Amino acid sequence: MQLRYNFRLYPGVGQRAALACAFGCARVVYNDALRARETAREQGLPFPRIGDLSKQLITGAKNTPERAWLGDVSAVVLQQSLRDLDAAYRNFFAGLGGKRIRMGAPRYKSRKDTRQAVRFTANARWSITPGGKLRLPKIGDLKVKWSRALPSPPTTVTVVKDSAGRYYASFVVETGPKEILPKVAPEVGIDLGLAHFAVLSDGRKIKSPRFLRRAEKRLKKAQRELSRKQKGSCNRHKARLKAARAHARVTDARREFHHQLSTQLIRENQAIAVEDLAVKGLARTRLAKAIHDAGWSAFVTMLKYKAARYGRTLIKIGRFEPTSQVCSVCGVKDGPKPLNVRVWTCGACGAVLDRDINAAVNVAKAAGLAVTACGAQVRRAPVPAPRSETGTHPRPHPTGAGRRESLALRPGRKSTTPARA
């Protein structure tokens, strides 16, 4: 499978100017190609192909005084911009046909966009120098913060500038079967929530960090300072960067938490079961901020690709499975319960169940995993003893007529009942 590794870049002043030129040229070619295709659609003509657009908007445009500055950047960057537009159109039409999630039509890019990117393929002859720097054509050698080694030689590299003004190098690498982990016995079901980010079927509860809630005061202050700056001024640009960096810190902390937890679960369990939640629908409720802060979709996506990478199994069960209504001990459906009920007693077997752990066990059972309630917080409710079992005698004793006969046979005691024939 293909994986993407991101590393922080620290370009110099001249290199930042060269990257800004590359971002601008790629944006102009993208917009020109989009305009050409929209014009063909309005006139009822077939869409021009990538080869024709490349000859017209790149090769031919470089010979004109209006687009002569396109020669200041690598031609591969411009070619990849056309491929991005073609991919956007393919995804748009595939969404209309029901082959993938529906998405909007391609739109024009603005020079005021806070996120910009350019991609270099092997044809651009980029390389990693012996000193550990990233050498890009017509840009120079960029300083890279290598946090880990790449598992294989990369095929492409994308230089990204995010909304906080940070630069990243994104490498695409191929991974093989050598990364498959040895098999383990445990299998676990996960119930995702808000009070606890994840509750496991073995009884463990992972508390939700709530990164956005903890940073609300700092974010509020940064957004208030941004709103008071005059539009178009340098101070507003500085305030925007400050607010973007504050939001970036929250995003990075949440992503790091998801990575650590997903890696731990993948290494410890052979199979993992999760519930297919309707996050978009839940995000339209009054709990929208807490749901977005949890980031369930990103976490499940990490579990999915890490399971495929390391030879584990990830199973998704239907979102309409009544995991919170079924007793995990006897399997009787006890009906829906309000959210404030965290512990409930099964009316059939008398088990006292923790709502979240019971749901996690039911998620695992619905996925067909060999998971029981062992280790979970399940206990029996007190049940009155029958009359035949009351008393403090160390040995059981008969009742009724049998009790009278046993008393009659005790030594030293006369029987008061006539003997039977």
CSV table of C-alpha atoms in Angstrom, one decimal:
chain,number,residue,atom,x,y,z
A,1,MET,CA,0.0,0.0,0.0
A,2,GLN,CA,1.0,3.6,-0.4
A,3,LEU,CA,1.7,5.8,2.6
A,4,ARG,CA,2.4,9.5,3.0
A,5,TYR,CA,5.1,10.8,5.4
A,6,ASN,CA,5.2,14.5,6.3
A,7,PHE,CA,8.3,16.3,7.5
A,8,ARG,CA,8.7,19.9,8.5
A,9,LEU,CA,10.6,22.2,6.1
A,10,TYR,CA,12.6,25.4,6.9
A,11,PRO,CA,13.2,27.3,3.7
A,12,GLY,CA,15.3,30.5,3.6
A,13,VAL,CA,14.1,33.9,2.4
A,14,GLY,CA,15.0,33.3,-1.2
A,15,GLN,CA,13.6,29.8,-1.2
A,16,ARG,CA,10.3,31.1,0.2
A,17,ALA,CA,10.1,33.5,-2.7
A,18,ALA,CA,10.8,30.7,-5.1
A,19,LEU,CA,8.1,28.5,-3.5
A,20,ALA,CA,5.6,31.4,-3.6
A,21,CYS,CA,6.4,31.8,-7.4
A,22,ALA,CA,5.8,28.0,-7.8
A,23,PHE,CA,2.5,28.2,-5.9
A,24,GLY,CA,1.3,31.1,-8.1
A,25,CYS,CA,2.3,29.5,-11.4
A,26,ALA,CA,0.5,26.3,-10.5
A,27,ARG,CA,-2.6,28.2,-9.5
A,28,VAL,CA,-2.7,30.2,-12.7
A,29,VAL,CA,-2.3,27.1,-14.9
A,30,TYR,CA,-5.1,25.4,-12.9
A,31,ASN,CA,-7.4,28.4,-13.3
A,32,ASP,CA,-6.7,28.7,-17.1
A,33,ALA,CA,-7.4,25.0,-17.6
A,34,LEU,CA,-10.6,25.3,-15.6
A,35,ARG,CA,-11.7,28.3,-17.7
A,36,ALA,CA,-11.0,26.5,-20.9
A,37,ARG,CA,-13.1,23.5,-19.9
A,38,GLU,CA,-15.9,25.6,-18.7
A,39,THR,CA,-15.9,27.6,-22.0
A,40,ALA,CA,-16.1,24.3,-23.9
A,41,ARG,CA,-19.0,23.1,-21.8
A,42,GLU,CA,-20.9,26.3,-22.3
A,43,GLN,CA,-20.4,26.1,-26.1
A,44,GLY,CA,-21.4,22.4,-26.2
A,45,LEU,CA,-17.9,21.2,-27.2
A,46,PRO,CA,-16.1,18.2,-25.8
A,47,PHE,CA,-13.7,18.8,-22.9
A,48,PRO,CA,-10.1,19.4,-24.1
A,49,ARG,CA,-7.7,16.7,-23.2
A,50,ILE,CA,-4.7,17.2,-20.8
A,51,GLY,CA,-2.2,17.0,-23.7
A,52,ASP,CA,-4.0,19.8,-25.6
A,53,LEU,CA,-4.2,21.9,-22.5
A,54,SER,CA,-0.5,21.3,-21.8
A,55,LYS,CA,0.5,22.5,-25.3
A,56,GLN,CA,-1.8,25.5,-25.1
A,57,LEU,CA,-1.5,26.7,-21.5
A,58,ILE,CA,2.1,25.7,-20.7
A,59,THR,CA,4.3,25.3,-23.8
A,60,GLY,CA,2.5,27.9,-25.8
A,61,ALA,CA,1.9,30.3,-22.9
A,62,LYS,CA,5.6,30.5,-22.1
A,63,ASN,CA,6.3,32.1,-25.5
A,64,THR,CA,3.8,35.0,-24.8
A,65,PRO,CA,4.7,38.1,-22.8
A,66,GLU,CA,1.7,37.6,-20.6
A,67,ARG,CA,2.8,34.2,-19.4
A,68,ALA,CA,6.5,34.3,-19.9
A,69,TRP,CA,7.1,34.0,-16.1
A,70,LEU,CA,5.8,30.4,-16.2
A,71,GLY,CA,9.4,29.4,-17.3
A,72,ASP,CA,10.7,30.4,-13.8
A,73,VAL,CA,9.3,27.2,-12.3
A,74,SER,CA,9.7,23.5,-13.1
A,75,ALA,CA,7.4,22.3,-15.9
A,76,VAL,CA,6.5,19.2,-13.8
A,77,VAL,CA,4.8,21.4,-11.2
A,78,LEU,CA,2.6,22.9,-14.0
A,79,GLN,CA,1.8,19.4,-15.5
A,80,GLN,CA,0.8,18.1,-12.1
A,81,SER,CA,-1.6,21.1,-11.7
A,82,LEU,CA,-3.4,20.0,-14.8
A,83,ARG,CA,-3.6,16.4,-13.5
A,84,ASP,CA,-5.1,17.7,-10.3
A,85,LEU,CA,-7.8,19.4,-12.3
A,86,ASP,CA,-8.5,16.3,-14.3
A,87,ALA,CA,-8.8,14.3,-11.0
A,88,ALA,CA,-11.2,16.8,-9.6
A,89,TYR,CA,-13.4,16.5,-12.6
A,90,ARG,CA,-13.3,12.7,-12.5
A,91,ASN,CA,-14.3,12.7,-8.8
A,92,PHE,CA,-17.1,15.1,-9.5
A,93,PHE,CA,-18.6,13.0,-12.3
A,94,ALA,CA,-18.1,9.8,-10.2
A,95,GLY,CA,-20.1,11.4,-7.4
A,96,LEU,CA,-22.9,12.2,-9.8
A,97,GLY,CA,-22.9,8.6,-10.9
A,98,GLY,CA,-23.1,7.3,-7.4
A,99,LYS,CA,-19.7,5.6,-7.5
A,100,ARG,CA,-18.3,7.6,-4.6
A,101,ILE,CA,-19.3,10.3,-2.2
A,102,ARG,CA,-20.9,13.2,-4.0
A,103,MET,CA,-18.7,16.4,-4.1
A,104,GLY,CA,-18.9,19.8,-5.8
A,105,ALA,CA,-17.6,20.8,-9.2
A,106,PRO,CA,-14.0,22.2,-9.4
A,107,ARG,CA,-13.7,25.8,-8.5
A,108,TYR,CA,-11.2,28.5,-9.2
A,109,LYS,CA,-8.3,28.9,-6.8
A,110,SER,CA,-7.5,32.2,-5.2
A,111,ARG,CA,-4.1,33.7,-4.4
A,112,LYS,CA,-5.6,34.5,-0.9
A,113,ASP,CA,-6.1,30.8,-0.2
A,114,THR,CA,-4.3,30.0,3.1
A,115,ARG,CA,-3.2,26.5,2.0
A,116,GLN,CA,-1.1,26.0,-1.1
A,117,ALA,CA,0.8,23.0,-2.5
A,118,VAL,CA,2.9,21.9,-5.5
A,119,ARG,CA,3.9,18.4,-6.4
A,120,PHE,CA,7.2,17.1,-7.9
A,121,THR,CA,7.4,13.6,-9.5
A,122,ALA,CA,10.5,11.6,-10.5
A,123,ASN,CA,10.6,13.4,-13.8
A,124,ALA,CA,11.5,16.6,-12.0
A,125,ARG,CA,14.7,15.0,-10.8
A,126,TRP,CA,14.4,16.0,-7.2
A,127,SER,CA,16.6,14.3,-4.7
A,128,ILE,CA,17.7,14.1,-1.1
A,129,THR,CA,21.3,15.2,-0.7
A,130,PRO,CA,23.9,13.3,1.4
A,131,GLY,CA,23.6,16.1,4.0
A,132,GLY,CA,19.9,15.3,4.4
A,133,LYS,CA,18.5,18.3,2.5
A,134,LEU,CA,15.7,18.2,0.0
A,135,ARG,CA,16.9,19.4,-3.5
A,136,LEU,CA,14.1,20.8,-5.7
A,137,PRO,CA,14.5,22.1,-9.2
A,138,LYS,CA,14.7,25.9,-9.5
A,139,ILE,CA,14.1,26.2,-5.7
A,140,GLY,CA,17.3,24.9,-4.1
A,141,ASP,CA,18.3,22.7,-1.1
A,142,LEU,CA,15.7,22.9,1.6
A,143,LYS,CA,16.4,22.1,5.3
A,144,VAL,CA,14.3,19.2,6.5
A,145,LYS,CA,13.5,18.1,10.0
A,146,TRP,CA,13.8,14.3,9.7
A,147,SER,CA,11.8,12.8,12.6
A,148,ARG,CA,12.0,9.2,11.3
A,149,ALA,CA,13.5,7.2,8.4
A,150,LEU,CA,11.4,6.5,5.3
A,151,PRO,CA,10.6,2.7,4.9
A,152,SER,CA,11.4,2.8,1.1
A,153,PRO,CA,12.5,5.3,-1.5
A,154,PRO,CA,9.8,7.9,-2.2
A,155,THR,CA,8.2,8.3,-5.6
A,156,THR,CA,6.8,11.8,-5.3
A,157,VAL,CA,7.1,14.8,-3.0
A,158,THR,CA,4.6,17.5,-2.3
A,159,VAL,CA,5.6,20.8,-0.8
A,160,VAL,CA,2.7,22.2,1.3
A,161,LYS,CA,2.3,25.6,3.0
A,162,ASP,CA,-0.5,25.4,5.6
A,163,SER,CA,-2.7,28.2,6.9
A,164,ALA,CA,-0.3,28.8,9.8
A,165,GLY,CA,2.6,29.6,7.4
A,166,ARG,CA,4.4,26.3,8.0
A,167,TYR,CA,6.1,24.4,5.2
A,168,TYR,CA,6.0,20.6,4.9
A,169,ALA,CA,7.4,18.0,2.6
A,170,SER,CA,5.0,15.1,2.0
A,171,PHE,CA,6.5,11.9,0.6
A,172,VAL,CA,4.6,9.0,-1.0
A,173,VAL,CA,6.3,5.7,-0.3
A,174,GLU,CA,5.4,2.0,-1.0
A,175,THR,CA,5.2,-0.5,1.9
A,176,GLY,CA,5.5,-4.2,1.6
A,177,PRO,CA,4.5,-7.3,3.7
A,178,LYS,CA,7.6,-7.0,5.9
A,179,GLU,CA,5.7,-4.6,8.2
A,180,ILE,CA,3.1,-7.2,9.2
A,181,LEU,CA,3.0,-7.8,12.9
A,182,PRO,CA,3.0,-11.2,14.5
A,183,LYS,CA,-0.5,-12.6,15.4
A,184,VAL,CA,-1.9,-12.1,18.9
A,185,ALA,CA,-4.9,-13.5,20.6
A,186,PRO,CA,-6.9,-10.5,22.0
A,187,GLU,CA,-9.9,-9.2,20.1
A,188,VAL,CA,-11.6,-6.0,21.2
A,189,GLY,CA,-14.7,-4.0,20.5
A,190,ILE,CA,-14.7,-0.2,20.8
A,191,ASP,CA,-17.6,2.1,21.8
A,192,LEU,CA,-16.8,5.7,20.9
A,193,GLY,CA,-18.2,8.5,23.0
A,194,LEU,CA,-17.8,12.0,24.4
A,195,ALA,CA,-17.3,11.6,28.1
A,196,HIS,CA,-14.9,8.8,27.4
A,197,PHE,CA,-13.3,9.0,23.9
A,198,ALA,CA,-13.2,5.2,23.7
A,199,VAL,CA,-14.5,2.4,25.9
A,200,LEU,CA,-13.1,-1.1,25.2
A,201,SER,CA,-14.9,-4.4,25.7
A,202,ASP,CA,-12.3,-5.5,28.2
A,203,GLY,CA,-13.4,-2.8,30.6
A,204,ARG,CA,-10.8,-0.1,29.9
A,205,LYS,CA,-11.9,3.5,29.4
A,206,ILE,CA,-9.9,6.1,27.6
A,207,LYS,CA,-10.8,9.6,28.7
A,208,SER,CA,-11.5,12.2,26.1
A,209,PRO,CA,-8.7,14.9,26.1
A,210,ARG,CA,-11.1,17.7,24.8
A,211,PHE,CA,-8.3,19.7,23.1
A,212,LEU,CA,-10.7,22.3,21.7
A,213,ARG,CA,-12.4,22.9,25.1
A,214,ARG,CA,-9.1,23.4,26.9
A,215,ALA,CA,-7.9,25.9,24.3
A,216,GLU,CA,-11.1,27.9,23.9
A,217,LYS,CA,-9.9,30.9,25.9
A,218,ARG,CA,-6.7,31.2,23.9
A,219,LEU,CA,-8.6,30.8,20.6
A,220,LYS,CA,-11.3,33.3,21.6
A,221,LYS,CA,-8.6,35.9,22.4
A,222,ALA,CA,-6.9,35.3,19.0
A,223,GLN,CA,-10.1,35.5,17.1
A,224,ARG,CA,-11.1,38.7,18.9
A,225,GLU,CA,-7.8,40.4,18.0
A,226,LEU,CA,-8.2,39.3,14.4
A,227,SER,CA,-11.7,40.7,14.1
A,228,ARG,CA,-10.5,44.2,15.3
A,229,LYS,CA,-7.8,44.6,12.7
A,230,GLN,CA,-8.5,46.5,9.5
A,231,LYS,CA,-9.0,44.3,6.4
A,232,GLY,CA,-6.0,44.3,4.1
A,233,SER,CA,-3.6,45.6,6.6
A,234,CYS,CA,-0.3,44.0,7.7
A,235,ASN,CA,-1.5,43.8,11.3
A,236,ARG,CA,-4.5,41.8,10.2
A,237,HIS,CA,-2.2,39.4,8.4
A,238,LYS,CA,-0.2,39.0,11.5
A,239,ALA,CA,-3.3,38.4,13.6
A,240,ARG,CA,-4.6,35.8,11.1
A,241,LEU,CA,-1.3,33.9,11.4
A,242,LYS,CA,-1.5,34.0,15.2
A,243,ALA,CA,-5.1,32.6,15.2
A,244,ALA,CA,-4.2,30.0,12.6
A,245,ARG,CA,-1.2,28.8,14.7
A,246,ALA,CA,-3.4,28.5,17.8
A,247,HIS,CA,-5.9,26.3,15.8
A,248,ALA,CA,-3.0,24.3,14.4
A,249,ARG,CA,-1.7,23.5,17.9
A,250,VAL,CA,-5.1,22.0,18.7
A,251,THR,CA,-5.2,20.1,15.5
A,252,ASP,CA,-1.7,18.7,16.0
A,253,ALA,CA,-2.4,17.6,19.5
A,254,ARG,CA,-5.6,15.8,18.5
A,255,ARG,CA,-3.9,14.1,15.6
A,256,GLU,CA,-1.0,12.9,17.9
A,257,PHE,CA,-3.5,11.5,20.4
A,258,HIS,CA,-5.3,9.6,17.6
A,259,HIS,CA,-2.0,8.2,16.3
A,260,GLN,CA,-0.8,7.0,19.7
A,261,LEU,CA,-4.1,5.4,20.6
A,262,SER,CA,-4.7,3.7,17.2
A,263,THR,CA,-1.2,2.3,17.1
A,264,GLN,CA,-1.5,0.9,20.6
A,265,LEU,CA,-4.8,-0.8,19.8
A,266,ILE,CA,-3.5,-2.2,16.5
A,267,ARG,CA,-0.4,-3.7,18.2
A,268,GLU,CA,-2.3,-5.2,21.1
A,269,ASN,CA,-5.3,-6.8,19.3
A,270,GLN,CA,-5.6,-9.0,16.3
A,271,ALA,CA,-9.2,-7.8,15.4
A,272,ILE,CA,-11.0,-4.6,16.3
A,273,ALA,CA,-14.7,-3.9,15.9
A,274,VAL,CA,-16.1,-0.3,15.8
A,275,GLU,CA,-19.5,1.1,15.1
A,276,ASP,CA,-20.2,3.0,11.8
A,277,LEU,CA,-21.4,6.3,13.3
A,278,ALA,CA,-23.3,8.9,11.3
A,279,VAL,CA,-20.9,11.7,12.3
A,280,LYS,CA,-22.3,14.2,9.9
A,281,GLY,CA,-25.8,13.8,11.3
A,282,LEU,CA,-24.6,13.9,14.9
A,283,ALA,CA,-22.6,17.1,14.1
A,284,ARG,CA,-25.9,18.9,13.4
A,285,THR,CA,-27.1,18.5,17.0
A,286,ARG,CA,-26.4,20.6,20.0
A,287,LEU,CA,-23.3,18.4,20.7
A,288,ALA,CA,-21.7,19.5,17.5
A,289,LYS,CA,-18.7,21.2,19.1
A,290,ALA,CA,-17.9,18.2,21.3
A,291,ILE,CA,-18.3,15.8,18.4
A,292,HIS,CA,-16.0,17.7,16.1
A,293,ASP,CA,-13.5,18.0,19.0
A,294,ALA,CA,-13.5,14.2,19.4
A,295,GLY,CA,-12.6,13.5,15.8
A,296,TRP,CA,-14.1,10.0,15.5
A,297,SER,CA,-13.8,9.8,11.7
A,298,ALA,CA,-10.1,10.6,11.7
A,299,PHE,CA,-9.5,8.0,14.4
A,300,VAL,CA,-11.4,5.3,12.5
A,301,THR,CA,-9.6,6.2,9.3
A,302,MET,CA,-6.3,5.7,11.1
A,303,LEU,CA,-7.4,2.3,12.5
A,304,LYS,CA,-8.4,1.3,8.9
A,305,TYR,CA,-5.1,1.9,7.2
A,306,LYS,CA,-3.0,0.7,10.1
A,307,ALA,CA,-4.9,-2.5,10.2
A,308,ALA,CA,-4.3,-3.0,6.5
A,309,ARG,CA,-0.6,-2.1,6.9
A,310,TYR,CA,0.2,-4.4,9.9
A,311,GLY,CA,-2.0,-7.4,9.0
A,312,ARG,CA,-4.8,-6.8,11.5
A,313,THR,CA,-8.6,-6.9,11.0
A,314,LEU,CA,-11.0,-4.0,11.4
A,315,ILE,CA,-14.7,-4.7,11.3
A,316,LYS,CA,-17.4,-2.1,11.1
A,317,ILE,CA,-20.9,-2.9,12.3
A,318,GLY,CA,-24.1,-1.1,11.3
A,319,ARG,CA,-25.0,2.2,13.0
A,320,PHE,CA,-28.5,0.9,13.7
A,321,GLU,CA,-27.3,-2.1,15.8
A,322,PRO,CA,-29.0,-1.7,19.3
A,323,THR,CA,-25.7,-2.0,21.3
A,324,SER,CA,-27.0,0.1,24.2
A,325,GLN,CA,-30.3,-1.7,24.5
A,326,VAL,CA,-29.2,-5.3,24.6
A,327,CYS,CA,-27.9,-7.0,27.7
A,328,SER,CA,-24.4,-8.4,27.0
A,329,VAL,CA,-24.9,-11.2,29.5
A,330,CYS,CA,-28.2,-12.8,28.5
A,331,GLY,CA,-28.9,-11.0,25.1
A,332,VAL,CA,-32.3,-9.7,26.0
A,333,LYS,CA,-33.3,-6.3,24.5
A,334,ASP,CA,-34.3,-4.0,27.3
A,335,GLY,CA,-35.4,-1.0,25.1
A,336,PRO,CA,-33.9,2.5,24.6
A,337,LYS,CA,-32.7,4.5,27.5
A,338,PRO,CA,-32.0,8.2,28.0
A,339,LEU,CA,-28.4,9.4,27.9
A,340,ASN,CA,-28.3,10.3,31.6
A,341,VAL,CA,-28.7,6.6,32.4
A,342,ARG,CA,-25.1,5.3,32.6
A,343,VAL,CA,-25.8,2.1,34.7
A,344,TRP,CA,-28.8,0.0,34.3
A,345,THR,CA,-30.1,-3.4,35.6
A,346,CYS,CA,-31.3,-6.1,33.2
A,347,GLY,CA,-34.8,-7.1,33.9
A,348,ALA,CA,-34.3,-10.6,32.7
A,349,CYS,CA,-31.1,-11.8,34.3
A,350,GLY,CA,-30.6,-9.1,37.0
A,351,ALA,CA,-27.1,-8.1,35.8
A,352,VAL,CA,-26.0,-4.5,36.6
A,353,LEU,CA,-24.4,-3.2,33.4
A,354,ASP,CA,-22.2,-0.2,32.7
A,355,ARG,CA,-23.8,1.4,29.6
A,356,ASP,CA,-20.6,2.1,27.7
A,357,ILE,CA,-18.8,-1.2,28.5
A,358,ASN,CA,-22.0,-3.1,27.7
A,359,ALA,CA,-22.2,-1.4,24.3
A,360,ALA,CA,-18.5,-2.2,23.6
A,361,VAL,CA,-19.1,-5.9,24.3
A,362,ASN,CA,-22.1,-5.9,22.1
A,363,VAL,CA,-20.1,-4.2,19.3
A,364,ALA,CA,-17.6,-7.0,19.5
A,365,LYS,CA,-20.3,-9.7,19.5
A,366,ALA,CA,-22.1,-8.1,16.6
A,367,ALA,CA,-18.8,-8.2,14.6
A,368,GLY,CA,-18.5,-11.9,15.4
A,369,LEU,CA,-15.4,-11.6,17.6
A,370,ALA,CA,-14.8,-14.0,20.5
A,371,VAL,CA,-15.3,-11.4,23.2
A,372,THR,CA,-17.1,-11.9,26.4
A,373,ALA,CA,-17.9,-9.6,29.3
A,374,CYS,CA,-14.9,-10.9,31.3
A,375,GLY,CA,-13.2,-8.0,33.0
A,376,ALA,CA,-16.1,-5.7,32.4
A,377,GLN,CA,-18.0,-4.0,35.2
A,378,VAL,CA,-20.9,-6.4,35.4
A,379,ARG,CA,-22.3,-7.7,38.7
A,380,ARG,CA,-25.4,-9.5,39.8
A,381,ALA,CA,-28.2,-7.7,41.5
A,382,PRO,CA,-29.3,-9.0,45.0
A,383,VAL,CA,-32.0,-11.7,44.6
A,384,PRO,CA,-34.1,-12.9,47.7
A,385,ALA,CA,-33.3,-16.5,48.6
A,386,PRO,CA,-36.1,-19.1,48.5
A,387,ARG,CA,-37.7,-20.3,51.7
A,388,SER,CA,-36.1,-23.7,51.3
A,389,GLU,CA,-32.6,-22.1,51.4
A,390,THR,CA,-33.1,-19.8,54.4
A,391,GLY,CA,-31.4,-20.4,57.7
A,392,THR,CA,-27.9,-20.9,59.0
A,393,HIS,CA,-27.5,-24.7,59.0
A,394,PRO,CA,-24.2,-25.8,57.7
A,395,ARG,CA,-25.7,-28.9,56.0
A,396,PRO,CA,-28.9,-29.0,53.9
A,397,HIS,CA,-31.9,-30.5,55.6
A,398,PRO,CA,-35.2,-31.8,54.1
A,399,THR,CA,-38.5,-30.0,54.4
A,400,GLY,CA,-42.1,-31.1,55.0
A,401,ALA,CA,-42.8,-34.8,55.5
A,402,GLY,CA,-39.2,-35.7,54.9
A,403,ARG,CA,-38.1,-33.4,57.7
A,404,ARG,CA,-40.6,-35.1,60.1
A,405,GLU,CA,-39.3,-38.5,59.3
A,406,SER,CA,-35.7,-37.4,59.7
A,407,LEU,CA,-36.5,-36.0,63.2
A,408,ALA,CA,-38.2,-39.2,64.1
A,409,LEU,CA,-35.1,-41.3,63.3
A,410,ARG,CA,-32.8,-39.3,65.5
A,411,PRO,CA,-31.5,-41.3,68.4
A,412,GLY,CA,-33.1,-40.6,71.8
A,413,ARG,CA,-36.3,-39.1,70.2
A,414,LYS,CA,-39.6,-40.9,70.2
A,415,SER,CA,-41.7,-40.9,67.1
A,416,THR,CA,-45.0,-39.2,67.4
A,417,THR,CA,-46.3,-40.6,64.1
A,418,PRO,CA,-47.5,-44.1,63.5
A,419,ALA,CA,-45.3,-46.4,61.5
A,420,ARG,CA,-46.3,-47.1,58.0
A,421,ALA,CA,-47.2,-50.6,57.0
